[in-house]
Amino acid sequence: MIRKIILAMGLAPVVLSAQVPVTPTSSVPGTLPIDRVAAIVGDQTLLWSDVLTTINQRRAQGLTIPPDSAGQAALAHTILGELVDEEILVQKAKEMKLEVADADVIAAADRQIKAARTQFGSDDEYRNELRKAGLGSPEEYRKGLIEQYRRQQLQQKAFAELKKQAKPVNVTDEEVTAAFERSRAELQKRPATVTFRQIVVAPHASAAAKAKAKAHADSLLVEIRKGGDFELIAKRESMDPGTKQLGGDLGWNRRGSGLVPEFEQMMFALRPGEVSPVIETAFGYHIIRVDRVQAAEVKARHILIAPVIDSADVAAAKVEADSVAAQWRRGASYDSLVAKHHDPTEEKGVLQPYPRDSLPASYGGALAGAKAGTITDPFQLANPRGQPKYAVLQVVTATDAGEYNQSEIRDQIRTQLSEERSIRQLLDSMRKHTYVSLRM
């Protein structure tokens, strides 16, 4: 399958002592083994030693070598077929004038060498194992790795281009079922997952704190309009930790890139060099300056002045969150609670299965053992701006760890089979236009 071709493109960690008990061409005792041509692809030859080297790499990745000679021969023929496909991809990449950067392949090879070298206590031991593994001197090994990585990246580039040309191939239900049964033993275990909706309650500043912040922002706007340096004032005054040290620089932004609506609307209304009036969002009070504009993008800076949140505001948020949980459990609609209580700067939940063991600690604790339909007690979230928020969750689905069943991954299997076959058709078509002679 083409899946094996793609897997073969990932180089295995070097295990120099893992040699395969597959016998190459027999030789006279006391002489060096004689290599032989296994296949010719275009104007390139594939050697029996290439096949053995690939089998050794696969063995290092966990491939089990058949104990009988017939099984070993079948494996060798399968590997040779994959090497032919890979050589066709390399030749196609060259035909399409695809290139890889020398710096990338050299860096990848050097990382591999560094990993291999750590397996040995001394340079002499490293050199001896390289020689025993048939990999030559360290210099020859490095040269071979660089070429291997170059071919790998050319194959990947050619494969990416071929995928664009591939046409979908129909796959029957019976074929999906058969593929599932063949792969069942190799499938990873399904992790325990959860999906949930949430309402996040943020503390609200008092009217007095908001008025003080607004007055401060107004005074900064006056300073800017009198000729004050926007970037220096942002570094001195802004309360946005992500942009403060950058002089308020927000970089380039497109519409719909995640900025709050009020901020985005003002930013796109300004011309280069213009400074906005003070505007309010859920984060506080902003002053915006647009630096540059290009098609559908704006490069801007801002200064944020956030109202001070005190302990009384945080305590009030906890009471509000308790009330949200109680109302939700009594049957209040999620949408109505969101409209009234949810912090608009926060997501409303995770509606795609999310591994339980990857949840943030606070979420993991709140959802421990929770079943579908459970509404959690409010729990505290860390807030990078300093003051905590409180979240209330409703579990939508909860799936225990275990084996996948066919219905869960049927669509993925169908898609993979279709892609494999469409690429296989393209490779077979390319074989018809490439001289291929198998000599094994």
GROMACS .gro file of C-alpha atoms in nm:
model
  440
    1MET     CA    1   0.000   0.000   0.000
    2ILE     CA    2   0.106   0.358  -0.056
    3ARG     CA    3   0.078   0.406   0.321
    4LYS     CA    4   0.389   0.190   0.354
    5ILE     CA    5   0.566   0.407   0.101
    6ILE     CA    6   0.495   0.717   0.307
    7LEU     CA    7   0.594   0.546   0.632
    8ALA     CA    8   0.918   0.443   0.466
    9MET     CA    9   1.000   0.808   0.412
   10GLY     CA   10   1.050   0.856   0.788
   11LEU     CA   11   1.406   0.752   0.870
   12ALA     CA   12   1.440   0.525   1.170
   13PRO     CA   13   1.670   0.600   1.462
   14VAL     CA   14   2.000   0.430   1.396
   15VAL     CA   15   2.038   0.088   1.561
   16LEU     CA   16   2.373  -0.021   1.427
   17SER     CA   17   2.369  -0.365   1.580
   18ALA     CA   18   2.027  -0.460   1.441
   19GLN     CA   19   2.130  -0.661   1.136
   20VAL     CA   20   1.880  -0.881   0.954
   21PRO     CA   21   1.927  -1.254   0.906
   22VAL     CA   22   1.860  -1.231   0.533
   23THR     CA   23   2.144  -1.377   0.333
   24PRO     CA   24   2.269  -1.175   0.034
   25THR     CA   25   2.427  -1.331  -0.270
   26SER     CA   26   2.641  -1.625  -0.167
   27SER     CA   27   3.013  -1.582  -0.193
   28VAL     CA   28   3.329  -1.787  -0.173
   29PRO     CA   29   3.448  -1.833   0.188
   30GLY     CA   30   3.712  -1.581   0.279
   31THR     CA   31   3.605  -1.327   0.017
   32LEU     CA   32   3.378  -1.021   0.037
   33PRO     CA   33   3.005  -1.077  -0.042
   34ILE     CA   34   2.917  -0.991  -0.401
   35ASP     CA   35   2.643  -0.730  -0.441
   36ARG     CA   36   2.401  -0.757  -0.729
   37VAL     CA   37   2.145  -0.550  -0.917
   38ALA     CA   38   1.795  -0.600  -0.780
   39ALA     CA   39   1.617  -0.363  -1.021
   40ILE     CA   40   1.672  -0.096  -1.282
   41VAL     CA   41   1.447   0.211  -1.272
   42GLY     CA   42   1.503   0.451  -1.559
   43ASP     CA   43   1.878   0.503  -1.562
   44GLN     CA   44   1.924   0.413  -1.194
   45THR     CA   45   2.007   0.076  -1.041
   46LEU     CA   46   1.875  -0.059  -0.712
   47LEU     CA   47   2.109  -0.304  -0.542
   48TRP     CA   48   2.040  -0.603  -0.322
   49SER     CA   49   2.229  -0.417  -0.048
   50ASP     CA   50   1.972  -0.132  -0.080
   51VAL     CA   51   1.699  -0.385  -0.004
   52LEU     CA   52   1.886  -0.521   0.298
   53THR     CA   53   1.958  -0.171   0.430
   54THR     CA   54   1.589  -0.081   0.410
   55ILE     CA   55   1.490  -0.403   0.587
   56ASN     CA   56   1.739  -0.320   0.862
   57GLN     CA   57   1.586   0.026   0.903
   58ARG     CA   58   1.235  -0.123   0.920
   59ARG     CA   59   1.353  -0.378   1.173
   60ALA     CA   60   1.485  -0.094   1.389
   61GLN     CA   61   1.134   0.054   1.369
   62GLY     CA   62   0.979  -0.271   1.492
   63LEU     CA   63   0.934  -0.480   1.177
   64THR     CA   64   0.927  -0.854   1.250
   65ILE     CA   65   1.139  -1.057   1.009
   66PRO     CA   66   0.976  -1.385   0.896
   67PRO     CA   67   1.173  -1.685   1.029
   68ASP     CA   68   1.141  -1.890   0.709
   69SER     CA   69   1.321  -1.834   0.379
   70ALA     CA   70   0.997  -1.808   0.181
   71GLY     CA   71   0.868  -1.534   0.411
   72GLN     CA   72   1.200  -1.350   0.393
   73ALA     CA   73   1.196  -1.366   0.014
   74ALA     CA   74   0.839  -1.232   0.004
   75LEU     CA   75   0.940  -0.947   0.236
   76ALA     CA   76   1.241  -0.865   0.016
   77HIS     CA   77   1.020  -0.851  -0.294
   78THR     CA   78   0.773  -0.619  -0.112
   79ILE     CA   79   1.054  -0.390  -0.001
   80LEU     CA   80   1.199  -0.386  -0.352
   81GLY     CA   81   0.860  -0.280  -0.492
   82GLU     CA   82   0.849   0.009  -0.248
   83LEU     CA   83   1.205   0.113  -0.337
   84VAL     CA   84   1.105   0.116  -0.704
   85ASP     CA   85   0.812   0.345  -0.621
   86GLU     CA   86   1.039   0.572  -0.421
   87GLU     CA   87   1.293   0.593  -0.704
   88ILE     CA   88   1.013   0.681  -0.946
   89LEU     CA   89   0.907   0.960  -0.708
   90VAL     CA   90   1.265   1.092  -0.694
   91GLN     CA   91   1.291   1.091  -1.072
   92LYS     CA   92   0.951   1.259  -1.099
   93ALA     CA   93   1.064   1.529  -0.854
   94LYS     CA   94   1.371   1.597  -1.070
   95GLU     CA   95   1.154   1.604  -1.383
   96MET     CA   96   0.929   1.861  -1.212
   97LYS     CA   97   1.240   2.058  -1.108
   98LEU     CA   98   1.154   2.027  -0.740
   99GLU     CA   99   1.445   2.110  -0.510
  100VAL     CA  100   1.542   2.076  -0.146
  101ALA     CA  101   1.768   2.309   0.049
  102ASP     CA  102   2.115   2.175   0.127
  103ALA     CA  103   2.101   2.331   0.474
  104ASP     CA  104   1.784   2.133   0.561
  105VAL     CA  105   1.919   1.791   0.462
  106ILE     CA  106   2.261   1.853   0.622
  107ALA     CA  107   2.097   1.962   0.949
  108ALA     CA  108   1.872   1.653   0.948
  109ALA     CA  109   2.166   1.421   0.882
  110ASP     CA  110   2.375   1.582   1.156
  111ARG     CA  111   2.091   1.539   1.407
  112GLN     CA  112   2.072   1.170   1.313
  113ILE     CA  113   2.447   1.130   1.352
  114LYS     CA  114   2.439   1.299   1.692
  115ALA     CA  115   2.166   1.059   1.806
  116ALA     CA  116   2.362   0.760   1.678
  117ARG     CA  117   2.686   0.872   1.839
  118THR     CA  118   2.528   0.890   2.186
  119GLN     CA  119   2.479   0.510   2.175
  120PHE     CA  120   2.854   0.452   2.209
  121GLY     CA  121   3.106   0.530   2.478
  122SER     CA  122   3.395   0.627   2.251
  123ASP     CA  123   3.477   0.733   1.896
  124ASP     CA  124   3.660   0.404   1.836
  125GLU     CA  125   3.354   0.202   1.939
  126TYR     CA  126   3.137   0.420   1.714
  127ARG     CA  127   3.373   0.370   1.417
  128ASN     CA  128   3.390  -0.006   1.473
  129GLU     CA  129   3.013  -0.044   1.485
  130LEU     CA  130   2.971   0.165   1.170
  131ARG     CA  131   3.220  -0.059   0.992
  132LYS     CA  132   3.058  -0.381   1.120
  133ALA     CA  133   2.717  -0.253   1.008
  134GLY     CA  134   2.854  -0.200   0.658
  135LEU     CA  135   2.815   0.178   0.682
  136GLY     CA  136   3.179   0.264   0.625
  137SER     CA  137   3.364   0.542   0.802
  138PRO     CA  138   3.187   0.825   0.989
  139GLU     CA  139   3.252   1.047   0.687
  140GLU     CA  140   3.099   0.791   0.449
  141TYR     CA  141   2.807   0.740   0.686
  142ARG     CA  142   2.738   1.114   0.696
  143LYS     CA  143   2.756   1.142   0.318
  144GLY     CA  144   2.513   0.853   0.281
  145LEU     CA  145   2.271   1.005   0.533
  146ILE     CA  146   2.273   1.340   0.355
  147GLU     CA  147   2.183   1.169   0.027
  148GLN     CA  148   1.917   0.963   0.203
  149TYR     CA  149   1.753   1.272   0.350
  150ARG     CA  150   1.775   1.451   0.016
  151ARG     CA  151   1.591   1.164  -0.153
  152GLN     CA  152   1.338   1.153   0.130
  153GLN     CA  153   1.249   1.519   0.089
  154LEU     CA  154   1.231   1.491  -0.291
  155GLN     CA  155   0.993   1.197  -0.251
  156GLN     CA  156   0.775   1.396  -0.012
  157LYS     CA  157   0.762   1.695  -0.246
  158ALA     CA  158   0.674   1.476  -0.546
  159PHE     CA  159   0.414   1.289  -0.346
  160ALA     CA  160   0.251   1.617  -0.237
  161GLU     CA  161   0.225   1.724  -0.601
  162LEU     CA  162   0.083   1.387  -0.705
  163LYS     CA  163  -0.186   1.406  -0.436
  164LYS     CA  164  -0.315   1.722  -0.605
  165GLN     CA  165  -0.366   1.526  -0.927
  166ALA     CA  166  -0.516   1.217  -0.766
  167LYS     CA  167  -0.881   1.146  -0.840
  168PRO     CA  168  -1.104   0.985  -0.575
  169VAL     CA  169  -1.150   0.610  -0.606
  170ASN     CA  170  -1.471   0.444  -0.490
  171VAL     CA  171  -1.435   0.204  -0.196
  172THR     CA  172  -1.708  -0.046  -0.107
  173ASP     CA  173  -1.839  -0.114   0.244
  174GLU     CA  174  -1.700  -0.466   0.221
  175GLU     CA  175  -1.353  -0.331   0.147
  176VAL     CA  176  -1.373  -0.095   0.445
  177THR     CA  177  -1.472  -0.384   0.673
  178ALA     CA  178  -1.190  -0.603   0.541
  179ALA     CA  179  -0.935  -0.325   0.591
  180PHE     CA  180  -1.055  -0.271   0.948
  181GLU     CA  181  -1.020  -0.640   1.030
  182ARG     CA  182  -0.670  -0.653   0.879
  183SER     CA  183  -0.556  -0.350   1.078
  184ARG     CA  184  -0.739  -0.413   1.405
  185ALA     CA  185  -0.436  -0.557   1.583
  186GLU     CA  186  -0.221  -0.257   1.481
  187LEU     CA  187  -0.468   0.013   1.586
  188GLN     CA  188  -0.374   0.227   1.881
  189LYS     CA  189  -0.607   0.218   2.178
  190ARG     CA  190  -0.873   0.486   2.183
  191PRO     CA  191  -0.799   0.739   2.457
  192ALA     CA  192  -1.066   0.847   2.701
  193THR     CA  193  -1.221   1.160   2.552
  194VAL     CA  194  -1.473   1.425   2.648
  195THR     CA  195  -1.664   1.706   2.481
  196PHE     CA  196  -1.818   1.990   2.678
  197ARG     CA  197  -1.983   2.329   2.670
  198GLN     CA  198  -1.879   2.597   2.912
  199ILE     CA  199  -1.979   2.930   3.058
  200VAL     CA  200  -1.686   3.138   3.181
  201VAL     CA  201  -1.766   3.415   3.427
  202ALA     CA  202  -1.512   3.695   3.454
  203PRO     CA  203  -1.501   3.950   3.736
  204HIS     CA  204  -1.640   4.290   3.634
  205ALA     CA  205  -1.478   4.613   3.735
  206SER     CA  206  -1.679   4.860   3.940
  207ALA     CA  207  -1.816   5.173   3.776
  208ALA     CA  208  -1.558   5.379   3.963
  209ALA     CA  209  -1.269   5.163   3.839
  210LYS     CA  210  -1.396   5.184   3.481
  211ALA     CA  211  -1.428   5.560   3.500
  212LYS     CA  212  -1.071   5.589   3.633
  213ALA     CA  213  -0.934   5.368   3.352
  214LYS     CA  214  -1.128   5.563   3.088
  215ALA     CA  215  -0.993   5.893   3.222
  216HIS     CA  216  -0.637   5.758   3.209
  217ALA     CA  217  -0.684   5.639   2.848
  218ASP     CA  218  -0.826   5.981   2.756
  219SER     CA  219  -0.519   6.154   2.903
  220LEU     CA  220  -0.287   5.930   2.699
  221LEU     CA  221  -0.481   6.010   2.382
  222VAL     CA  222  -0.433   6.381   2.452
  223GLU     CA  223  -0.058   6.320   2.497
  224ILE     CA  224  -0.042   6.133   2.165
  225ARG     CA  225  -0.238   6.399   1.978
  226LYS     CA  226   0.007   6.660   2.110
  227GLY     CA  227   0.292   6.472   1.946
  228GLY     CA  228   0.375   6.205   2.202
  229ASP     CA  229   0.557   5.897   2.069
  230PHE     CA  230   0.292   5.622   2.043
  231GLU     CA  231   0.541   5.334   2.075
  232LEU     CA  232   0.714   5.480   2.383
  233ILE     CA  233   0.380   5.553   2.550
  234ALA     CA  234   0.265   5.195   2.475
  235LYS     CA  235   0.582   5.055   2.634
  236ARG     CA  236   0.531   5.280   2.936
  237GLU     CA  237   0.157   5.251   2.989
  238SER     CA  238  -0.007   4.962   2.801
  239MET     CA  239  -0.151   4.678   3.010
  240ASP     CA  240  -0.145   4.422   2.726
  241PRO     CA  241   0.140   4.185   2.826
  242GLY     CA  242   0.165   4.042   2.476
  243THR     CA  243   0.241   4.372   2.300
  244LYS     CA  244   0.363   4.611   2.571
  245GLN     CA  245   0.735   4.553   2.511
  246LEU     CA  246   0.677   4.574   2.134
  247GLY     CA  247   0.538   4.923   2.159
  248GLY     CA  248   0.186   4.790   2.112
  249ASP     CA  249   0.268   4.619   1.780
  250LEU     CA  250  -0.011   4.381   1.673
  251GLY     CA  251   0.149   4.282   1.343
  252TRP     CA  252  -0.061   4.220   1.032
  253ASN     CA  253  -0.426   4.119   1.080
  254ARG     CA  254  -0.705   4.022   0.842
  255ARG     CA  255  -1.074   4.056   0.907
  256GLY     CA  256  -1.202   3.767   1.115
  257SER     CA  257  -0.858   3.684   1.254
  258GLY     CA  258  -0.982   3.666   1.614
  259LEU     CA  259  -0.986   4.028   1.727
  260VAL     CA  260  -1.294   4.137   1.919
  261PRO     CA  261  -1.556   4.296   1.686
  262GLU     CA  262  -1.539   4.651   1.824
  263PHE     CA  263  -1.162   4.658   1.795
  264GLU     CA  264  -1.156   4.510   1.444
  265GLN     CA  265  -1.425   4.749   1.317
  266MET     CA  266  -1.230   5.054   1.437
  267MET     CA  267  -0.895   4.923   1.315
  268PHE     CA  268  -1.020   4.870   0.959
  269ALA     CA  269  -1.189   5.212   0.957
  270LEU     CA  270  -0.859   5.398   1.010
  271ARG     CA  271  -0.619   5.515   0.739
  272PRO     CA  272  -0.239   5.477   0.770
  273GLY     CA  273  -0.106   5.708   1.038
  274GLU     CA  274  -0.447   5.773   1.196
  275VAL     CA  275  -0.506   5.731   1.569
  276SER     CA  276  -0.846   5.619   1.697
  277PRO     CA  277  -1.049   5.772   1.977
  278VAL     CA  278  -1.060   5.571   2.299
  279ILE     CA  279  -1.280   5.261   2.244
  280GLU     CA  280  -1.407   5.006   2.496
  281THR     CA  281  -1.398   4.626   2.462
  282ALA     CA  282  -1.428   4.340   2.709
  283PHE     CA  283  -1.055   4.385   2.781
  284GLY     CA  284  -1.074   4.752   2.873
  285TYR     CA  285  -1.003   5.079   2.689
  286HIS     CA  286  -0.792   5.094   2.373
  287ILE     CA  287  -0.618   5.353   2.158
  288ILE     CA  288  -0.533   5.221   1.811
  289ARG     CA  289  -0.291   5.349   1.549
  290VAL     CA  290  -0.280   5.202   1.198
  291ASP     CA  291   0.072   5.195   1.054
  292ARG     CA  292   0.024   5.028   0.716
  293VAL     CA  293  -0.257   4.893   0.498
  294GLN     CA  294  -0.244   4.642   0.215
  295ALA     CA  295  -0.502   4.426   0.040
  296ALA     CA  296  -0.736   4.289   0.310
  297GLU     CA  297  -0.472   4.339   0.585
  298VAL     CA  298  -0.389   4.607   0.838
  299LYS     CA  299  -0.074   4.653   1.048
  300ALA     CA  300  -0.156   4.835   1.369
  301ARG     CA  301  -0.049   4.915   1.726
  302HIS     CA  302  -0.260   4.967   2.035
  303ILE     CA  303  -0.247   5.077   2.395
  304LEU     CA  304  -0.468   4.897   2.647
  305ILE     CA  305  -0.577   5.044   2.980
  306ALA     CA  306  -0.770   4.787   3.181
  307PRO     CA  307  -0.985   4.878   3.483
  308VAL     CA  308  -0.851   4.752   3.815
  309ILE     CA  309  -1.027   4.440   3.943
  310ASP     CA  310  -1.028   4.410   4.323
  311SER     CA  311  -1.102   4.120   4.558
  312ALA     CA  312  -1.468   4.224   4.592
  313ASP     CA  313  -1.510   4.197   4.214
  314VAL     CA  314  -1.355   3.847   4.216
  315ALA     CA  315  -1.583   3.737   4.500
  316ALA     CA  316  -1.887   3.867   4.310
  317ALA     CA  317  -1.778   3.665   4.003
  318LYS     CA  318  -1.768   3.346   4.214
  319VAL     CA  319  -2.122   3.414   4.341
  320GLU     CA  320  -2.235   3.475   3.982
  321ALA     CA  321  -2.076   3.146   3.869
  322ASP     CA  322  -2.252   2.956   4.151
  323SER     CA  323  -2.580   3.109   4.034
  324VAL     CA  324  -2.510   3.005   3.673
  325ALA     CA  325  -2.449   2.643   3.778
  326ALA     CA  326  -2.770   2.637   3.985
  327GLN     CA  327  -2.981   2.785   3.705
  328TRP     CA  328  -2.833   2.547   3.447
  329ARG     CA  329  -2.913   2.245   3.664
  330ARG     CA  330  -3.270   2.371   3.708
  331GLY     CA  331  -3.317   2.371   3.330
  332ALA     CA  332  -3.226   2.723   3.221
  333SER     CA  333  -3.124   2.726   2.854
  334TYR     CA  334  -2.755   2.733   2.772
  335ASP     CA  335  -2.799   3.010   2.515
  336SER     CA  336  -2.973   3.242   2.760
  337LEU     CA  337  -2.707   3.186   3.026
  338VAL     CA  338  -2.428   3.245   2.773
  339ALA     CA  339  -2.586   3.569   2.655
  340LYS     CA  340  -2.605   3.704   3.009
  341HIS     CA  341  -2.298   3.564   3.183
  342HIS     CA  342  -2.030   3.428   2.945
  343ASP     CA  343  -1.705   3.618   2.896
  344PRO     CA  344  -1.698   3.692   2.519
  345THR     CA  345  -1.319   3.665   2.509
  346GLU     CA  346  -1.339   3.293   2.598
  347GLU     CA  347  -1.436   2.990   2.388
  348LYS     CA  348  -1.775   2.835   2.452
  349GLY     CA  349  -1.640   2.484   2.481
  350VAL     CA  350  -1.478   2.190   2.302
  351LEU     CA  351  -1.726   2.005   2.084
  352GLN     CA  352  -1.470   1.773   1.923
  353PRO     CA  353  -1.352   1.472   2.129
  354TYR     CA  354  -1.062   1.587   2.344
  355PRO     CA  355  -0.830   1.341   2.525
  356ARG     CA  356  -0.893   1.359   2.897
  357ASP     CA  357  -0.523   1.317   2.976
  358SER     CA  358  -0.441   1.628   2.771
  359LEU     CA  359  -0.681   1.861   2.949
  360PRO     CA  360  -0.538   2.149   3.156
  361ALA     CA  361  -0.514   2.053   3.522
  362SER     CA  362  -0.811   2.265   3.630
  363TYR     CA  363  -1.036   2.113   3.361
  364GLY     CA  364  -0.909   1.762   3.427
  365GLY     CA  365  -0.996   1.791   3.795
  366ALA     CA  366  -1.343   1.930   3.729
  367LEU     CA  367  -1.422   1.663   3.470
  368ALA     CA  368  -1.274   1.364   3.653
  369GLY     CA  369  -1.531   1.084   3.636
  370ALA     CA  370  -1.796   1.314   3.486
  371LYS     CA  371  -2.053   1.147   3.259
  372ALA     CA  372  -2.256   1.292   2.973
  373GLY     CA  373  -2.501   1.553   3.100
  374THR     CA  374  -2.302   1.637   3.415
  375ILE     CA  375  -2.288   2.007   3.506
  376THR     CA  376  -1.980   2.079   3.713
  377ASP     CA  377  -1.940   2.304   4.010
  378PRO     CA  378  -1.766   2.633   3.924
  379PHE     CA  379  -1.387   2.612   3.928
  380GLN     CA  380  -1.119   2.875   3.900
  381LEU     CA  381  -0.926   2.941   3.579
  382ALA     CA  382  -0.589   3.112   3.570
  383ASN     CA  383  -0.606   3.444   3.390
  384PRO     CA  384  -0.282   3.569   3.227
  385ARG     CA  385  -0.401   3.925   3.291
  386GLY     CA  386  -0.391   3.863   3.664
  387GLN     CA  387  -0.743   3.808   3.798
  388PRO     CA  388  -0.908   3.462   3.807
  389LYS     CA  389  -1.218   3.364   3.615
  390TYR     CA  390  -1.469   3.089   3.695
  391ALA     CA  391  -1.590   2.818   3.458
  392VAL     CA  392  -1.899   2.598   3.471
  393LEU     CA  393  -1.900   2.302   3.231
  394GLN     CA  394  -2.164   2.068   3.092
  395VAL     CA  395  -2.034   1.735   2.962
  396VAL     CA  396  -2.181   1.664   2.617
  397THR     CA  397  -2.013   1.327   2.550
  398ALA     CA  398  -1.777   1.111   2.752
  399THR     CA  399  -1.603   0.811   2.596
  400ASP     CA  400  -1.398   0.561   2.794
  401ALA     CA  401  -1.060   0.436   2.678
  402GLY     CA  402  -1.063   0.113   2.479
  403GLU     CA  403  -1.046  -0.033   2.132
  404TYR     CA  404  -1.194   0.154   1.838
  405ASN     CA  405  -1.498  -0.002   1.680
  406GLN     CA  406  -1.548   0.004   1.306
  407SER     CA  407  -1.824   0.266   1.307
  408GLU     CA  408  -1.597   0.520   1.480
  409ILE     CA  409  -1.324   0.512   1.216
  410ARG     CA  410  -1.513   0.387   0.912
  411ASP     CA  411  -1.494   0.723   0.734
  412GLN     CA  412  -1.120   0.754   0.801
  413ILE     CA  413  -1.059   0.402   0.665
  414ARG     CA  414  -1.263   0.478   0.352
  415THR     CA  415  -1.071   0.802   0.293
  416GLN     CA  416  -0.734   0.635   0.344
  417LEU     CA  417  -0.818   0.346   0.111
  418SER     CA  418  -0.939   0.587  -0.155
  419GLU     CA  419  -0.624   0.799  -0.128
  420GLU     CA  420  -0.397   0.492  -0.134
  421ARG     CA  421  -0.562   0.358  -0.447
  422SER     CA  422  -0.568   0.688  -0.630
  423ILE     CA  423  -0.196   0.740  -0.563
  424ARG     CA  424  -0.129   0.376  -0.654
  425GLN     CA  425  -0.297   0.436  -0.988
  426LEU     CA  426  -0.078   0.741  -1.048
  427LEU     CA  427   0.237   0.548  -0.958
  428ASP     CA  428   0.135   0.259  -1.183
  429SER     CA  429   0.075   0.505  -1.464
  430MET     CA  430   0.420   0.652  -1.407
  431ARG     CA  431   0.570   0.302  -1.413
  432LYS     CA  432   0.430   0.254  -1.763
  433HIS     CA  433   0.631   0.556  -1.877
  434THR     CA  434   0.947   0.458  -1.688
  435TYR     CA  435   1.178   0.171  -1.773
  436VAL     CA  436   1.150  -0.074  -1.480
  437SER     CA  437   1.324  -0.411  -1.478
  438LEU     CA  438   1.312  -0.632  -1.170
  439ARG     CA  439   1.614  -0.863  -1.149
  440MET     CA  440   1.537  -1.057  -0.829
   0.00000   0.00000   0.00000
